[in-house]
Amino acid sequence: MSLVLSLRILGTMGLTLFAAAAFTPLPHALSRKLTLVSSLEPAGAIVVLGGGGVRHDGSLTDISLRRTVNGLDLYRRGLAPLLVFSGSASRNGYVEAEIRAELDRACGVPPVAILIQSDGHTTSDEASRIAALLQRRGIRKILLVVDAEGSRRGAGAFARVGLEAIPVPVDEVSLHEGDPEGSLALFRRVAIESLAWLYYRVAGYL
Amino acid sequence: MRSTSFILTVVTATSLGAYHLAIRRFGLAPSSLQTATLRMAEILGTALLFVTVNLAVGVATILALRAAAGWFLSVYLLNDLSLLVLSGLQALLFDSWRRTPGRDRAPVTRGHSGADDLG
């Protein structure tokens, strides 16, 4: 097959994929496939995974803030007595986990009910470090606040280190259908997360 | 009205306008539209190839730096729209270059003339 023909086929496939991603419900269907939904039940701790980090002015990114508020909501509903915030230091020195903890303390959560973990950089790394932290306290079951598409991979990574994780998915991208830009953003999330899931399978993290 | 329908309506209307303008004002032949469409697919294919290569090189570099230097570099560094735009520009430039007349030497091919291969 000539190079030109190969490029044409590749281009046509790309165009078809673009049309399907932007103008059909395909990204939403794929996102639902990747999202692990479980019913909420009481657990030993609420673990809020790092995500998005901290902006240059020291405030949390939208993603990080959304997950933090979700964790706070679960705590207020009495689903667990302990909140664990994860999130490493950014290049300008701000530590995501510390800023999240500070925010929740300001919202009335007692300091003894908050743990922070600021050393893990990847989901697998976070799972190992948080498991070490919680297993010392005899905790075996957690509520895991994680992005919707990453919920399957996140729960798997925690299961591998001995914690039963009930995922509480938080949408990073609005799931409103009929918005091409939103659909493309969701498709990008799905593509990234699918690759990440594949990498975790191959690397033995799941 | 949903934005999908609105956007598709606007793009269809301007495409029809451009089609009529191209035929009546610029004297373009309707039959050459097929060739132009194939060329667009070709450029898009080239762009996808550049995206794939850029991502592969980026991920490999990040993993190598992690292993060699011992400090963490996130793969999410590559999750940037500019990479797509730059890959598109690479493809446009490459396509324009290979259509520009003049070569220093014949392309290296297996079995037959490379001129056909490169269009």
Short mmCIF file of N, CA and C in Angstrom, two decimals, chain A residues 49-153:
data_model
loop_
_atom_site.label_atom_id
_atom_site.label_comp_id
_atom_site.label_asym_id
_atom_site.label_seq_id
_atom_site.Cartn_x
_atom_site.Cartn_y
_atom_site.Cartn_z
N LEU A 49 -8.42 11.55 46.23
CA LEU A 49 -7.18 11.46 45.45
C LEU A 49 -6.76 12.83 44.90
N GLY A 50 -5.45 13.00 44.74
CA GLY A 50 -4.92 14.22 44.15
C GLY A 50 -5.38 14.34 42.71
N GLY A 51 -5.49 15.57 42.25
CA GLY A 51 -5.91 15.75 40.85
C GLY A 51 -5.93 17.21 40.50
N GLY A 52 -5.18 17.55 39.49
CA GLY A 52 -5.19 18.94 39.03
C GLY A 52 -4.21 19.83 39.77
N GLY A 53 -3.96 19.53 41.04
CA GLY A 53 -2.96 20.28 41.80
C GLY A 53 -3.40 21.68 42.20
N VAL A 54 -2.39 22.55 42.28
CA VAL A 54 -2.59 23.90 42.79
C VAL A 54 -2.20 24.90 41.71
N ARG A 55 -2.95 25.98 41.62
CA ARG A 55 -2.63 27.00 40.62
C ARG A 55 -1.49 27.88 41.12
N HIS A 56 -0.97 28.74 40.25
CA HIS A 56 0.22 29.53 40.62
C HIS A 56 -0.04 30.46 41.80
N ASP A 57 -1.33 30.82 42.03
CA ASP A 57 -1.64 31.73 43.14
C ASP A 57 -1.93 30.99 44.44
N GLY A 58 -1.74 29.68 44.44
CA GLY A 58 -1.93 28.92 45.68
C GLY A 58 -3.34 28.40 45.88
N SER A 59 -4.24 28.69 44.95
CA SER A 59 -5.61 28.16 45.10
C SER A 59 -5.72 26.82 44.36
N LEU A 60 -6.68 26.01 44.81
CA LEU A 60 -6.85 24.69 44.19
C LEU A 60 -7.42 24.83 42.78
N THR A 61 -7.05 23.92 41.90
CA THR A 61 -7.66 23.92 40.56
C THR A 61 -9.12 23.49 40.69
N ASP A 62 -9.89 23.70 39.65
CA ASP A 62 -11.32 23.33 39.68
C ASP A 62 -11.51 21.85 40.03
N ILE A 63 -10.70 21.01 39.38
CA ILE A 63 -10.83 19.56 39.60
C ILE A 63 -10.55 19.22 41.06
N SER A 64 -9.45 19.77 41.57
CA SER A 64 -9.06 19.48 42.95
C SER A 64 -10.11 19.98 43.94
N LEU A 65 -10.62 21.19 43.67
CA LEU A 65 -11.63 21.78 44.55
C LEU A 65 -12.92 20.95 44.53
N ARG A 66 -13.32 20.51 43.35
CA ARG A 66 -14.55 19.72 43.21
C ARG A 66 -14.45 18.43 44.03
N ARG A 67 -13.30 17.78 43.93
CA ARG A 67 -13.12 16.53 44.69
C ARG A 67 -13.10 16.81 46.21
N THR A 68 -12.45 17.92 46.59
CA THR A 68 -12.35 18.26 48.01
C THR A 68 -13.74 18.49 48.60
N VAL A 69 -14.56 19.25 47.87
CA VAL A 69 -15.91 19.55 48.33
C VAL A 69 -16.74 18.26 48.40
N ASN A 70 -16.53 17.39 47.44
CA ASN A 70 -17.24 16.10 47.44
C ASN A 70 -16.88 15.29 48.69
N GLY A 71 -15.58 15.26 49.00
CA GLY A 71 -15.12 14.55 50.20
C GLY A 71 -15.74 15.14 51.45
N LEU A 72 -15.78 16.47 51.51
CA LEU A 72 -16.38 17.17 52.66
C LEU A 72 -17.85 16.80 52.80
N ASP A 73 -18.55 16.73 51.67
CA ASP A 73 -19.97 16.38 51.67
C ASP A 73 -20.17 14.97 52.24
N LEU A 74 -19.33 14.04 51.83
CA LEU A 74 -19.45 12.66 52.34
C LEU A 74 -19.19 12.62 53.84
N TYR A 75 -18.21 13.42 54.29
CA TYR A 75 -17.89 13.48 55.73
C TYR A 75 -19.08 14.03 56.51
N ARG A 76 -19.65 15.11 55.98
CA ARG A 76 -20.80 15.74 56.66
C ARG A 76 -22.01 14.79 56.73
N ARG A 77 -22.09 13.90 55.75
CA ARG A 77 -23.21 12.93 55.75
C ARG A 77 -22.93 11.78 56.71
N GLY A 78 -21.80 11.82 57.35
CA GLY A 78 -21.47 10.82 58.37
C GLY A 78 -21.08 9.46 57.82
N LEU A 79 -20.57 9.45 56.59
CA LEU A 79 -20.25 8.16 55.97
C LEU A 79 -18.89 7.60 56.43
N ALA A 80 -18.05 8.45 57.01
CA ALA A 80 -16.77 7.99 57.56
C ALA A 80 -16.26 9.03 58.55
N PRO A 81 -15.51 8.58 59.55
CA PRO A 81 -15.04 9.54 60.57
C PRO A 81 -13.72 10.22 60.21
N LEU A 82 -13.14 9.82 59.07
CA LEU A 82 -11.79 10.32 58.74
C LEU A 82 -11.72 10.75 57.27
N LEU A 83 -11.05 11.89 57.04
CA LEU A 83 -10.86 12.38 55.66
C LEU A 83 -9.37 12.30 55.34
N VAL A 84 -9.02 11.67 54.24
CA VAL A 84 -7.61 11.61 53.83
C VAL A 84 -7.45 12.40 52.54
N PHE A 85 -6.61 13.42 52.59
CA PHE A 85 -6.37 14.21 51.38
C PHE A 85 -5.01 13.87 50.80
N SER A 86 -5.01 13.61 49.51
CA SER A 86 -3.77 13.32 48.82
C SER A 86 -3.46 14.49 47.89
N GLY A 87 -2.22 14.60 47.49
CA GLY A 87 -1.84 15.69 46.57
C GLY A 87 -0.44 16.16 46.86
N SER A 88 0.41 16.12 45.86
CA SER A 88 1.82 16.45 46.06
C SER A 88 2.09 17.94 45.94
N ALA A 89 3.37 18.29 46.13
CA ALA A 89 3.78 19.70 46.06
C ALA A 89 3.90 20.13 44.60
N SER A 90 3.48 21.36 44.33
CA SER A 90 3.63 21.88 42.97
C SER A 90 5.01 22.53 42.84
N ARG A 91 5.34 22.95 41.62
CA ARG A 91 6.68 23.51 41.39
C ARG A 91 6.92 24.78 42.22
N ASN A 92 5.81 25.52 42.50
CA ASN A 92 6.01 26.75 43.28
C ASN A 92 5.86 26.53 44.79
N GLY A 93 5.89 25.27 45.19
CA GLY A 93 5.98 24.98 46.63
C GLY A 93 4.66 24.72 47.34
N TYR A 94 3.54 24.99 46.69
CA TYR A 94 2.25 24.73 47.33
C TYR A 94 1.98 23.23 47.35
N VAL A 95 1.46 22.75 48.49
CA VAL A 95 1.16 21.32 48.59
C VAL A 95 -0.36 21.14 48.53
N GLU A 96 -0.81 20.44 47.50
CA GLU A 96 -2.25 20.28 47.26
C GLU A 96 -2.97 19.70 48.48
N ALA A 97 -2.41 18.63 49.06
CA ALA A 97 -3.07 17.97 50.20
C ALA A 97 -3.22 18.93 51.38
N GLU A 98 -2.20 19.76 51.62
CA GLU A 98 -2.25 20.69 52.76
C GLU A 98 -3.30 21.77 52.53
N ILE A 99 -3.39 22.27 51.30
CA ILE A 99 -4.38 23.32 51.02
C ILE A 99 -5.80 22.76 51.14
N ARG A 100 -5.98 21.51 50.70
CA ARG A 100 -7.29 20.87 50.83
C ARG A 100 -7.66 20.71 52.30
N ALA A 101 -6.69 20.27 53.09
CA ALA A 101 -6.94 20.06 54.52
C ALA A 101 -7.29 21.38 55.20
N GLU A 102 -6.56 22.43 54.83
CA GLU A 102 -6.79 23.75 55.41
C GLU A 102 -8.21 24.23 55.09
N LEU A 103 -8.62 24.00 53.86
CA LEU A 103 -9.98 24.39 53.43
C LEU A 103 -11.04 23.67 54.25
N ASP A 104 -10.84 22.37 54.46
CA ASP A 104 -11.84 21.60 55.20
C ASP A 104 -11.84 21.96 56.69
N ARG A 105 -10.65 22.29 57.22
CA ARG A 105 -10.61 22.74 58.62
C ARG A 105 -11.40 24.05 58.74
N ALA A 106 -11.24 24.92 57.75
CA ALA A 106 -11.98 26.20 57.76
C ALA A 106 -13.48 25.97 57.65
N CYS A 107 -13.85 24.80 57.09
CA CYS A 107 -15.28 24.47 56.95
C CYS A 107 -15.80 23.72 58.18
N GLY A 108 -14.97 23.60 59.19
CA GLY A 108 -15.44 23.01 60.45
C GLY A 108 -15.07 21.57 60.71
N VAL A 109 -14.28 20.97 59.86
CA VAL A 109 -13.86 19.58 60.11
C VAL A 109 -12.75 19.61 61.17
N PRO A 110 -12.88 18.85 62.26
CA PRO A 110 -11.84 18.87 63.29
C PRO A 110 -10.50 18.37 62.75
N PRO A 111 -9.39 19.00 63.14
CA PRO A 111 -8.07 18.59 62.62
C PRO A 111 -7.76 17.11 62.82
N VAL A 112 -8.27 16.51 63.92
CA VAL A 112 -7.96 15.09 64.17
C VAL A 112 -8.66 14.16 63.16
N ALA A 113 -9.64 14.71 62.45
CA ALA A 113 -10.36 13.88 61.46
C ALA A 113 -9.76 14.00 60.08
N ILE A 114 -8.60 14.69 59.98
CA ILE A 114 -7.98 14.89 58.65
C ILE A 114 -6.58 14.33 58.63
N LEU A 115 -6.30 13.54 57.60
CA LEU A 115 -4.93 13.05 57.37
C LEU A 115 -4.49 13.56 56.00
N ILE A 116 -3.19 13.82 55.89
CA ILE A 116 -2.72 14.21 54.55
C ILE A 116 -1.60 13.29 54.09
N GLN A 117 -1.54 13.16 52.78
CA GLN A 117 -0.51 12.33 52.14
C GLN A 117 -0.02 13.15 50.95
N SER A 118 1.23 13.58 51.01
CA SER A 118 1.68 14.51 49.97
C SER A 118 2.88 13.98 49.17
N ASP A 119 3.17 12.70 49.28
CA ASP A 119 4.36 12.19 48.59
C ASP A 119 4.07 11.42 47.31
N GLY A 120 2.88 10.90 47.16
CA GLY A 120 2.58 10.08 45.98
C GLY A 120 2.34 10.92 44.74
N HIS A 121 2.88 10.47 43.62
CA HIS A 121 2.70 11.22 42.38
C HIS A 121 1.72 10.54 41.42
N THR A 122 1.60 9.22 41.53
CA THR A 122 0.70 8.49 40.63
C THR A 122 -0.38 7.81 41.48
N THR A 123 -1.43 7.34 40.84
CA THR A 123 -2.52 6.68 41.58
C THR A 123 -2.00 5.46 42.35
N SER A 124 -1.13 4.70 41.69
CA SER A 124 -0.59 3.50 42.33
C SER A 124 0.26 3.88 43.55
N ASP A 125 1.05 4.92 43.38
CA ASP A 125 1.90 5.43 44.45
C ASP A 125 1.04 5.92 45.63
N GLU A 126 -0.01 6.67 45.29
CA GLU A 126 -0.92 7.19 46.31
C GLU A 126 -1.57 6.02 47.06
N ALA A 127 -1.99 4.99 46.30
CA ALA A 127 -2.66 3.84 46.91
C ALA A 127 -1.74 3.16 47.93
N SER A 128 -0.48 2.95 47.57
CA SER A 128 0.45 2.28 48.48
C SER A 128 0.65 3.09 49.76
N ARG A 129 0.86 4.40 49.59
CA ARG A 129 1.15 5.24 50.76
C ARG A 129 -0.09 5.39 51.66
N ILE A 130 -1.25 5.55 51.04
CA ILE A 130 -2.47 5.71 51.84
C ILE A 130 -2.82 4.39 52.53
N ALA A 131 -2.59 3.28 51.86
CA ALA A 131 -2.87 1.97 52.48
C ALA A 131 -2.01 1.80 53.73
N ALA A 132 -0.74 2.20 53.63
CA ALA A 132 0.16 2.08 54.79
C ALA A 132 -0.35 2.94 55.94
N LEU A 133 -0.86 4.11 55.59
CA LEU A 133 -1.37 5.06 56.59
C LEU A 133 -2.63 4.52 57.28
N LEU A 134 -3.52 3.93 56.49
CA LEU A 134 -4.82 3.51 57.04
C LEU A 134 -4.78 2.14 57.68
N GLN A 135 -3.97 1.25 57.14
CA GLN A 135 -3.94 -0.10 57.71
C GLN A 135 -3.37 -0.09 59.14
N ARG A 136 -2.53 0.90 59.43
CA ARG A 136 -2.02 1.05 60.81
C ARG A 136 -3.17 1.35 61.77
N ARG A 137 -4.23 1.96 61.23
CA ARG A 137 -5.41 2.30 62.06
C ARG A 137 -6.49 1.23 61.96
N GLY A 138 -6.18 0.15 61.29
CA GLY A 138 -7.13 -0.96 61.19
C GLY A 138 -8.25 -0.72 60.20
N ILE A 139 -8.06 0.23 59.30
CA ILE A 139 -9.11 0.53 58.31
C ILE A 139 -8.92 -0.34 57.08
N ARG A 140 -10.01 -0.97 56.65
CA ARG A 140 -9.95 -1.88 55.49
C ARG A 140 -10.85 -1.44 54.34
N LYS A 141 -11.83 -0.57 54.67
CA LYS A 141 -12.77 -0.14 53.63
C LYS A 141 -12.80 1.39 53.55
N ILE A 142 -12.72 1.89 52.31
CA ILE A 142 -12.70 3.36 52.13
C ILE A 142 -13.70 3.80 51.07
N LEU A 143 -14.08 5.06 51.16
CA LEU A 143 -14.82 5.70 50.07
C LEU A 143 -13.77 6.47 49.27
N LEU A 144 -13.69 6.21 47.99
CA LEU A 144 -12.62 6.80 47.17
C LEU A 144 -13.19 7.87 46.24
N VAL A 145 -12.83 9.13 46.52
CA VAL A 145 -13.29 10.23 45.67
C VAL A 145 -12.29 10.38 44.53
N VAL A 146 -12.76 10.13 43.34
CA VAL A 146 -11.88 10.03 42.18
C VAL A 146 -12.63 10.51 40.95
N ASP A 147 -11.92 10.84 39.87
CA ASP A 147 -12.62 11.25 38.66
C ASP A 147 -13.39 10.07 38.09
N ALA A 148 -14.51 10.37 37.43
CA ALA A 148 -15.42 9.31 36.97
C ALA A 148 -14.71 8.26 36.12
N GLU A 149 -13.97 8.72 35.11
CA GLU A 149 -13.34 7.77 34.17
C GLU A 149 -12.21 6.98 34.84
N GLY A 150 -11.62 7.55 35.88
CA GLY A 150 -10.51 6.88 36.57
C GLY A 150 -10.95 6.00 37.72
N SER A 151 -12.29 5.90 37.94
CA SER A 151 -12.78 5.19 39.12
C SER A 151 -12.44 3.70 39.10
N ARG A 152 -12.51 3.09 37.94
CA ARG A 152 -12.22 1.65 37.83
C ARG A 152 -10.75 1.39 38.15
N ARG A 153 -9.88 2.22 37.55
CA ARG A 153 -8.44 2.05 37.76
C ARG A 153 -8.08 2.36 39.22
#
